[in-house]
CSV table of C-alpha atoms in Angstrom, one decimal:
chain,number,residue,atom,x,y,z
A,1,UNK,CA,11.2,10.7,-36.1
A,2,UNK,CA,12.1,7.0,-36.3
A,3,UNK,CA,15.0,4.6,-36.8
A,4,UNK,CA,14.4,4.5,-40.6
A,5,UNK,CA,15.0,8.2,-41.0
A,6,UNK,CA,18.1,8.1,-38.8
A,7,UNK,CA,19.4,5.2,-41.0
A,8,UNK,CA,18.7,7.1,-44.2
A,9,UNK,CA,20.5,10.2,-43.1
A,10,UNK,CA,23.5,8.3,-41.7
A,11,UNK,CA,23.7,6.1,-44.8
A,12,UNK,CA,23.4,2.8,-42.8
A,13,UNK,CA,20.9,0.1,-42.4
A,14,UNK,CA,18.1,0.2,-39.8
A,15,UNK,CA,19.6,-2.8,-38.1
A,16,UNK,CA,22.9,-0.9,-37.6
A,17,UNK,CA,21.0,1.9,-36.0
A,18,UNK,CA,19.3,-0.6,-33.7
A,19,UNK,CA,22.6,-2.1,-32.7
A,20,UNK,CA,23.9,1.3,-31.7
A,21,UNK,CA,20.8,2.0,-29.6
A,22,UNK,CA,20.7,-1.4,-28.0
A,23,UNK,CA,24.4,-2.0,-27.6
A,24,UNK,CA,23.7,-5.7,-28.4
A,25,UNK,CA,26.3,-5.9,-31.2
A,26,UNK,CA,29.6,-4.1,-31.9
A,27,UNK,CA,29.6,-1.3,-34.4
A,28,UNK,CA,32.7,0.5,-35.6
A,29,UNK,CA,33.6,3.7,-33.9
A,30,UNK,CA,33.3,5.8,-37.1
A,31,UNK,CA,29.8,4.4,-37.9
A,32,UNK,CA,28.7,4.8,-34.3
A,33,UNK,CA,29.8,8.5,-34.3
A,34,UNK,CA,28.0,9.2,-37.6
A,35,UNK,CA,24.8,7.7,-36.3
A,36,UNK,CA,25.1,9.5,-32.9
A,37,UNK,CA,25.6,12.8,-34.8
A,38,UNK,CA,22.4,12.3,-36.6
A,39,UNK,CA,20.6,11.4,-33.4
A,40,UNK,CA,21.9,14.5,-31.7
A,41,UNK,CA,20.9,16.7,-34.7
A,42,UNK,CA,17.4,15.3,-34.8
A,43,UNK,CA,16.9,15.3,-31.0
A,44,UNK,CA,15.8,11.7,-31.3
A,45,UNK,CA,14.8,10.0,-28.0
A,46,UNK,CA,14.4,6.2,-28.1
A,47,UNK,CA,11.0,5.0,-27.0
A,48,UNK,CA,10.6,3.0,-23.8
A,49,UNK,CA,11.0,-0.4,-25.6
A,50,UNK,CA,14.3,0.7,-27.1
A,51,UNK,CA,15.6,2.0,-23.8
A,52,UNK,CA,14.6,-1.2,-22.1
A,53,UNK,CA,16.4,-3.3,-24.7
A,54,UNK,CA,19.5,-1.3,-24.2
A,55,UNK,CA,19.4,-1.4,-20.4
A,56,UNK,CA,18.4,-5.1,-20.3
A,57,UNK,CA,15.3,-4.2,-18.3
A,58,UNK,CA,11.6,-4.0,-18.9
A,59,UNK,CA,11.2,-0.5,-17.3
A,60,UNK,CA,8.1,-2.0,-15.7
A,61,UNK,CA,7.3,-2.6,-12.1
A,62,UNK,CA,4.8,-5.2,-10.9
A,63,UNK,CA,2.2,-4.2,-8.3
A,64,UNK,CA,0.5,-7.2,-6.7
A,65,UNK,CA,-2.9,-6.3,-5.4
A,66,UNK,CA,-5.8,-8.2,-3.7
A,67,UNK,CA,-8.0,-10.4,-6.0
A,68,UNK,CA,-10.0,-8.4,-8.5
A,69,UNK,CA,-13.2,-10.1,-7.1
A,70,UNK,CA,-12.7,-8.1,-3.9
A,71,UNK,CA,-13.7,-4.4,-3.8
A,72,UNK,CA,-10.5,-2.5,-2.9
A,73,UNK,CA,-10.8,-0.2,0.1
A,74,UNK,CA,-10.0,3.4,-0.3
A,75,UNK,CA,-6.7,3.0,1.5
A,76,UNK,CA,-5.8,0.1,-0.9
A,77,UNK,CA,-6.7,2.3,-3.9
A,78,UNK,CA,-4.6,5.1,-2.4
A,79,UNK,CA,-1.5,2.8,-2.2
A,80,UNK,CA,-2.1,1.7,-5.8
A,81,UNK,CA,-2.3,5.3,-7.0
A,82,UNK,CA,0.8,6.3,-5.0
A,83,UNK,CA,2.9,3.5,-6.5
A,84,UNK,CA,1.8,4.3,-10.0
A,85,UNK,CA,2.5,8.0,-9.6
A,86,UNK,CA,5.9,7.4,-8.1
A,87,UNK,CA,6.8,5.0,-10.9
A,88,UNK,CA,5.7,7.5,-13.5
A,89,UNK,CA,8.1,10.0,-12.0
A,90,UNK,CA,10.9,7.6,-12.9
A,91,UNK,CA,9.5,7.0,-16.4
A,92,UNK,CA,8.4,3.5,-15.4
A,93,UNK,CA,5.2,1.6,-16.2
A,94,UNK,CA,3.3,-0.5,-13.6
A,95,UNK,CA,1.8,-3.9,-14.3
A,96,UNK,CA,-1.1,-4.6,-11.9
A,97,UNK,CA,-1.5,-8.3,-11.0
A,98,UNK,CA,-4.1,-9.7,-8.6
A,99,UNK,CA,-3.2,-12.6,-6.4
A,100,UNK,CA,-5.0,-15.1,-4.4
A,101,UNK,CA,-7.6,-17.8,-5.3
A,102,UNK,CA,-8.1,-18.0,-9.0
A,103,UNK,CA,-5.5,-15.3,-9.6
A,104,UNK,CA,-2.4,-17.3,-8.6
A,105,UNK,CA,-1.5,-17.9,-12.3
A,106,UNK,CA,-1.3,-14.1,-12.8
A,107,UNK,CA,1.1,-13.8,-9.8
A,108,UNK,CA,3.2,-16.7,-11.1
A,109,UNK,CA,3.5,-15.0,-14.5
A,110,UNK,CA,4.8,-12.0,-12.7
A,111,UNK,CA,7.4,-14.1,-11.0
A,112,UNK,CA,8.6,-16.2,-13.9
A,113,UNK,CA,7.7,-14.3,-17.0
A,114,UNK,CA,10.4,-11.6,-16.9
A,115,UNK,CA,7.7,-9.1,-17.5
A,116,UNK,CA,8.9,-6.8,-14.7
A,117,UNK,CA,12.1,-5.6,-13.1
A,118,UNK,CA,10.8,-5.8,-9.6
A,119,UNK,CA,7.6,-6.2,-7.6
A,120,UNK,CA,5.7,-4.2,-4.9
A,121,UNK,CA,3.5,-6.6,-2.9
A,122,UNK,CA,0.5,-5.3,-1.0
A,123,UNK,CA,-1.7,-6.7,1.8
A,124,UNK,CA,0.9,-8.9,3.6
A,125,UNK,CA,0.0,-11.7,5.9
A,126,UNK,CA,2.0,-12.8,8.9
A,127,UNK,CA,2.9,-16.0,6.9
A,128,UNK,CA,2.8,-15.1,3.2
A,129,UNK,CA,3.7,-17.7,0.5
A,130,UNK,CA,4.0,-14.9,-2.0
A,131,UNK,CA,6.9,-13.4,-0.1
A,132,UNK,CA,8.6,-16.8,0.0
A,133,UNK,CA,8.0,-17.3,-3.7
A,134,UNK,CA,9.5,-14.0,-4.7
A,135,UNK,CA,12.6,-14.5,-2.5
A,136,UNK,CA,13.1,-18.0,-3.8
A,137,UNK,CA,12.9,-16.8,-7.5
A,138,UNK,CA,15.3,-14.0,-6.8
A,139,UNK,CA,12.9,-11.3,-8.0
A,140,UNK,CA,13.6,-7.8,-6.4
A,141,UNK,CA,10.6,-6.9,-4.2
A,142,UNK,CA,9.3,-4.6,-1.6
A,143,UNK,CA,6.3,-5.2,0.6
A,144,UNK,CA,3.7,-2.7,1.9
A,145,UNK,CA,3.2,-4.5,5.2
A,146,UNK,CA,5.4,-7.2,6.7
A,147,UNK,CA,5.4,-10.8,7.7
A,148,UNK,CA,5.8,-12.1,11.3
A,149,UNK,CA,9.6,-12.5,10.6
A,150,UNK,CA,10.4,-9.7,8.1
A,151,UNK,CA,14.2,-10.0,8.4
A,152,UNK,CA,16.1,-10.1,5.2
A,153,UNK,CA,13.4,-8.3,3.1
A,154,UNK,CA,12.7,-4.6,2.3
A,155,UNK,CA,9.3,-3.3,3.5
A,156,UNK,CA,7.3,-0.3,4.6
A,157,UNK,CA,4.4,-0.6,7.0
A,158,UNK,CA,2.1,1.3,9.4
A,159,UNK,CA,2.7,0.6,13.1
A,160,UNK,CA,-0.9,-0.5,13.8
A,161,UNK,CA,-0.1,-1.8,17.2
A,162,UNK,CA,1.3,1.5,18.4
A,163,UNK,CA,-1.3,3.6,16.7
A,164,UNK,CA,-4.3,1.7,18.1
A,165,UNK,CA,-2.6,1.7,21.5
A,166,UNK,CA,-2.4,5.5,21.3
A,167,UNK,CA,-6.1,5.7,20.4
A,168,UNK,CA,-7.0,3.6,23.4
A,169,UNK,CA,-4.8,5.8,25.7
A,170,UNK,CA,-6.5,8.9,24.2
A,171,UNK,CA,-10.0,7.5,25.0
A,172,UNK,CA,-8.9,6.5,28.5
A,173,UNK,CA,-7.5,10.0,29.1
A,174,UNK,CA,-11.0,11.3,28.2
A,175,UNK,CA,-12.6,9.0,30.9
A,176,UNK,CA,-13.8,6.2,28.8
A,177,UNK,CA,-13.7,2.9,30.7
A,178,UNK,CA,-15.3,0.5,28.3
A,179,UNK,CA,-14.0,0.6,24.7
A,180,UNK,CA,-14.1,-1.6,21.6
A,181,UNK,CA,-11.9,-2.3,18.6
A,182,UNK,CA,-13.7,-2.6,15.3
A,183,UNK,CA,-11.2,-4.7,13.3
A,184,UNK,CA,-11.2,-5.9,9.7
A,185,UNK,CA,-13.2,-9.0,8.5
A,186,UNK,CA,-13.1,-12.3,10.3
A,187,UNK,CA,-11.8,-13.9,7.1
A,188,UNK,CA,-8.7,-11.6,7.0
A,189,UNK,CA,-8.0,-12.2,10.7
A,190,UNK,CA,-8.2,-16.0,10.2
A,191,UNK,CA,-5.9,-15.7,7.2
A,192,UNK,CA,-3.2,-13.9,9.3
A,193,UNK,CA,-3.6,-10.4,7.9
A,194,UNK,CA,-0.8,-8.5,9.5
A,195,UNK,CA,-2.6,-5.1,10.3
A,196,UNK,CA,-5.5,-6.9,12.0
A,197,UNK,CA,-3.4,-9.0,14.3
A,198,UNK,CA,-1.1,-6.1,15.2
A,199,UNK,CA,-4.0,-3.7,15.9
A,200,UNK,CA,-5.6,-6.3,18.1
A,201,UNK,CA,-2.3,-6.8,20.0
A,202,UNK,CA,-2.0,-3.0,20.5
A,203,UNK,CA,-5.6,-2.8,21.6
A,204,UNK,CA,-5.3,-5.6,24.2
A,205,UNK,CA,-2.0,-4.3,25.6
A,206,UNK,CA,-3.4,-0.7,26.0
A,207,UNK,CA,-6.6,-1.9,27.6
A,208,UNK,CA,-4.7,-4.0,30.1
A,209,UNK,CA,-2.3,-1.1,30.9
A,210,UNK,CA,-5.1,1.3,31.6
A,211,UNK,CA,-7.4,-1.2,33.4
A,212,UNK,CA,-10.2,-0.8,30.9
A,213,UNK,CA,-12.9,-3.2,29.8
A,214,UNK,CA,-12.3,-4.0,26.1
A,215,UNK,CA,-14.1,-5.9,23.5
A,216,UNK,CA,-12.9,-6.6,19.9
A,217,UNK,CA,-15.2,-7.3,16.9
A,218,UNK,CA,-14.5,-8.1,13.3
A,219,UNK,CA,-16.3,-6.2,10.5
A,220,UNK,CA,-16.4,-6.4,6.7
A,221,UNK,CA,-15.0,-3.7,4.6
A,222,UNK,CA,-18.2,-1.9,3.6
A,223,UNK,CA,-20.9,0.4,4.9
A,224,UNK,CA,-23.5,-2.3,5.4
A,225,UNK,CA,-21.1,-4.4,7.5
A,226,UNK,CA,-20.1,-1.3,9.5
A,227,UNK,CA,-23.7,-0.6,10.4
A,228,UNK,CA,-24.5,-4.2,11.3
A,229,UNK,CA,-21.3,-4.6,13.3
A,230,UNK,CA,-21.9,-1.5,15.5
A,231,UNK,CA,-25.6,-2.3,15.9
A,232,UNK,CA,-24.7,-5.7,17.3
A,233,UNK,CA,-21.9,-4.2,19.4
A,234,UNK,CA,-24.3,-1.7,21.1
A,235,UNK,CA,-26.9,-4.5,21.7
A,236,UNK,CA,-24.4,-6.9,23.2
A,237,UNK,CA,-22.2,-4.4,25.0
A,238,UNK,CA,-24.4,-1.4,25.9
A,239,UNK,CA,-21.8,-0.1,28.4
A,240,UNK,CA,-19.3,0.6,25.6
A,241,UNK,CA,-18.9,4.3,25.1
A,242,UNK,CA,-16.1,4.5,22.5
A,243,UNK,CA,-14.5,2.6,19.6
A,244,UNK,CA,-11.2,2.5,17.8
A,245,UNK,CA,-11.0,1.1,14.3
A,246,UNK,CA,-8.7,0.3,11.5
A,247,UNK,CA,-11.6,-0.4,9.2
A,248,UNK,CA,-12.1,2.9,7.4
A,249,UNK,CA,-14.4,1.5,4.7
A,250,UNK,CA,-16.9,0.6,7.5
A,251,UNK,CA,-16.9,4.1,9.0
A,252,UNK,CA,-20.0,5.4,7.2
A,253,UNK,CA,-22.0,2.4,8.4
A,254,UNK,CA,-20.7,2.8,11.9
A,255,UNK,CA,-21.9,6.4,11.9
A,256,UNK,CA,-25.3,5.2,10.6
A,257,UNK,CA,-25.7,2.7,13.4
A,258,UNK,CA,-24.8,5.3,16.0
A,259,UNK,CA,-27.4,7.7,14.5
A,260,UNK,CA,-30.0,5.0,14.6
A,261,UNK,CA,-29.3,4.4,18.2
A,262,UNK,CA,-29.7,8.1,19.0
A,263,UNK,CA,-26.1,8.5,20.1
A,264,UNK,CA,-24.5,11.8,19.5
A,265,UNK,CA,-20.8,11.9,18.5
A,266,UNK,CA,-18.9,12.8,20.5
A,267,UNK,CA,-21.4,13.8,23.2
A,268,UNK,CA,-22.6,10.2,23.9
A,269,UNK,CA,-20.0,8.1,22.0
A,270,UNK,CA,-16.5,8.6,20.7
A,271,UNK,CA,-14.9,7.2,17.6
A,272,UNK,CA,-11.2,7.2,16.7
A,273,UNK,CA,-8.8,5.0,14.7
A,274,UNK,CA,-6.4,4.7,11.8
A,275,UNK,CA,-7.5,6.0,8.4
A,276,UNK,CA,-6.6,7.9,5.3
A,277,UNK,CA,-6.8,11.6,5.9
A,278,UNK,CA,-9.7,12.4,3.6
A,279,UNK,CA,-11.7,9.6,5.1
A,280,UNK,CA,-11.1,11.1,8.5
A,281,UNK,CA,-12.0,14.6,7.4
A,282,UNK,CA,-15.1,13.4,5.6
A,283,UNK,CA,-16.4,11.6,8.7
A,284,UNK,CA,-19.2,13.5,10.6
A,285,UNK,CA,-17.9,15.0,12.8
A,286,UNK,CA,-14.3,14.9,11.5
A,287,UNK,CA,-12.5,11.8,12.9
A,288,UNK,CA,-9.8,11.9,15.5
A,289,UNK,CA,-7.3,9.6,13.8
A,290,UNK,CA,-3.8,8.6,12.8
A,291,UNK,CA,-3.7,9.7,9.2
A,292,UNK,CA,-1.9,7.1,7.0
A,293,UNK,CA,0.5,8.9,4.6
A,294,UNK,CA,-0.3,6.7,1.6
A,295,UNK,CA,1.4,8.9,-1.0
A,296,UNK,CA,4.6,9.1,0.9
A,297,UNK,CA,4.6,5.3,1.6
A,298,UNK,CA,4.0,4.4,-2.0
A,299,UNK,CA,6.8,6.7,-3.1
A,300,UNK,CA,9.1,5.2,-0.6
A,301,UNK,CA,8.2,1.6,-1.7
A,302,UNK,CA,9.1,2.5,-5.2
A,303,UNK,CA,12.4,4.1,-4.1
A,304,UNK,CA,13.4,1.1,-2.1
A,305,UNK,CA,12.5,-1.2,-5.0
A,306,UNK,CA,14.6,0.8,-7.4
A,307,UNK,CA,17.6,0.5,-5.0
A,308,UNK,CA,17.2,-3.3,-5.0
A,309,UNK,CA,17.0,-3.4,-8.8
A,310,UNK,CA,20.1,-1.2,-9.2
A,311,UNK,CA,22.1,-3.1,-6.6
A,312,UNK,CA,20.9,-6.7,-6.3
A,313,UNK,CA,21.9,-8.3,-3.0
A,314,UNK,CA,22.0,-4.9,-1.2
A,315,UNK,CA,21.2,-4.6,2.4
A,316,UNK,CA,17.4,-4.7,2.9
A,317,UNK,CA,15.8,-1.6,4.3
A,318,UNK,CA,12.5,-0.9,6.0
A,319,UNK,CA,10.4,2.0,7.3
A,320,UNK,CA,7.7,1.7,10.0
A,321,UNK,CA,5.3,4.7,10.0
A,322,UNK,CA,3.7,5.9,13.2
A,323,UNK,CA,2.0,9.2,12.4
A,324,UNK,CA,0.6,11.3,15.3
A,325,UNK,CA,-3.0,11.2,16.2
A,326,UNK,CA,-4.7,14.2,14.6
A,327,UNK,CA,-7.2,15.5,17.2
A,328,UNK,CA,-10.5,16.4,15.5
A,329,UNK,CA,-14.1,16.4,16.7
A,330,UNK,CA,-15.2,12.7,17.0
A,331,UNK,CA,-13.8,12.1,20.5
A,332,UNK,CA,-14.8,13.8,23.7
A,333,UNK,CA,-15.1,13.2,27.5
A,334,UNK,CA,-17.2,10.3,28.6
A,335,UNK,CA,-20.5,11.6,29.8
A,336,UNK,CA,-21.2,10.8,33.4
A,337,UNK,CA,-23.9,8.2,34.2
């Protein structure tokens, strides 16, 4: 069923039906009632474009992701999927836009092109020009992650400092005295990537509190980097008996390096960290970890954004997630000697 059929049955022009649907031009009460009666009789439901026109909105959310040239980690893909699923439950579309480097034009079109009603912004740095740009432009936005000074903006984030600190305390309780943090890449740390800096702060604070010897290393987000990183770690710091990590993409390589060194997990070496649940459960043996609730976080980001769209200028809200450490099989008591 289309507008033409409604117009024919109501005895009016197509444009008159469009005016009734969009509300953009006055139509007499009698004509409007006649058209509405036909719509009700036919069970007509305007398509997304017509609804958007009537509401003065695009019914589309922007999701700004890392550059397409970079391979998204499983956790990043999980956030993308969770935002798309949550938007779909509200009958909204999602426009993906990479940012950074050669993709800045794409982000600028999101900001200025009136293509979206609001934006979810991922992978936040402590100082993030994209946040400043969205705020200056008056575009409703919510971030997954937060800047160093997140006041006045709506955000959701994982409490990496607290979670890595808990991991270190868990290892200390098991008797480990020399531990390491396997962080994200050196490039991300240098760029001020929030989770990396907060994880490092939590690691150093817990190591100092427990009187441990701690070493932190950067690692690329892939299997090969994980293997190379832990191989170097074991060579340079053979006394280390446990690691905590926020780099889930490097976990398979880390395991490969431990196997090559003849270290049993957890008999000889313990591994823990922050990861998506299925990554933790697929690790061998299953990883003791704080499981990041990606689906819930994506849904909450969309809910916060819809609040901002509906009530511009409303009070910013935020949520900091600190899920408990799920004890699995990758950590155990430090072996004497």
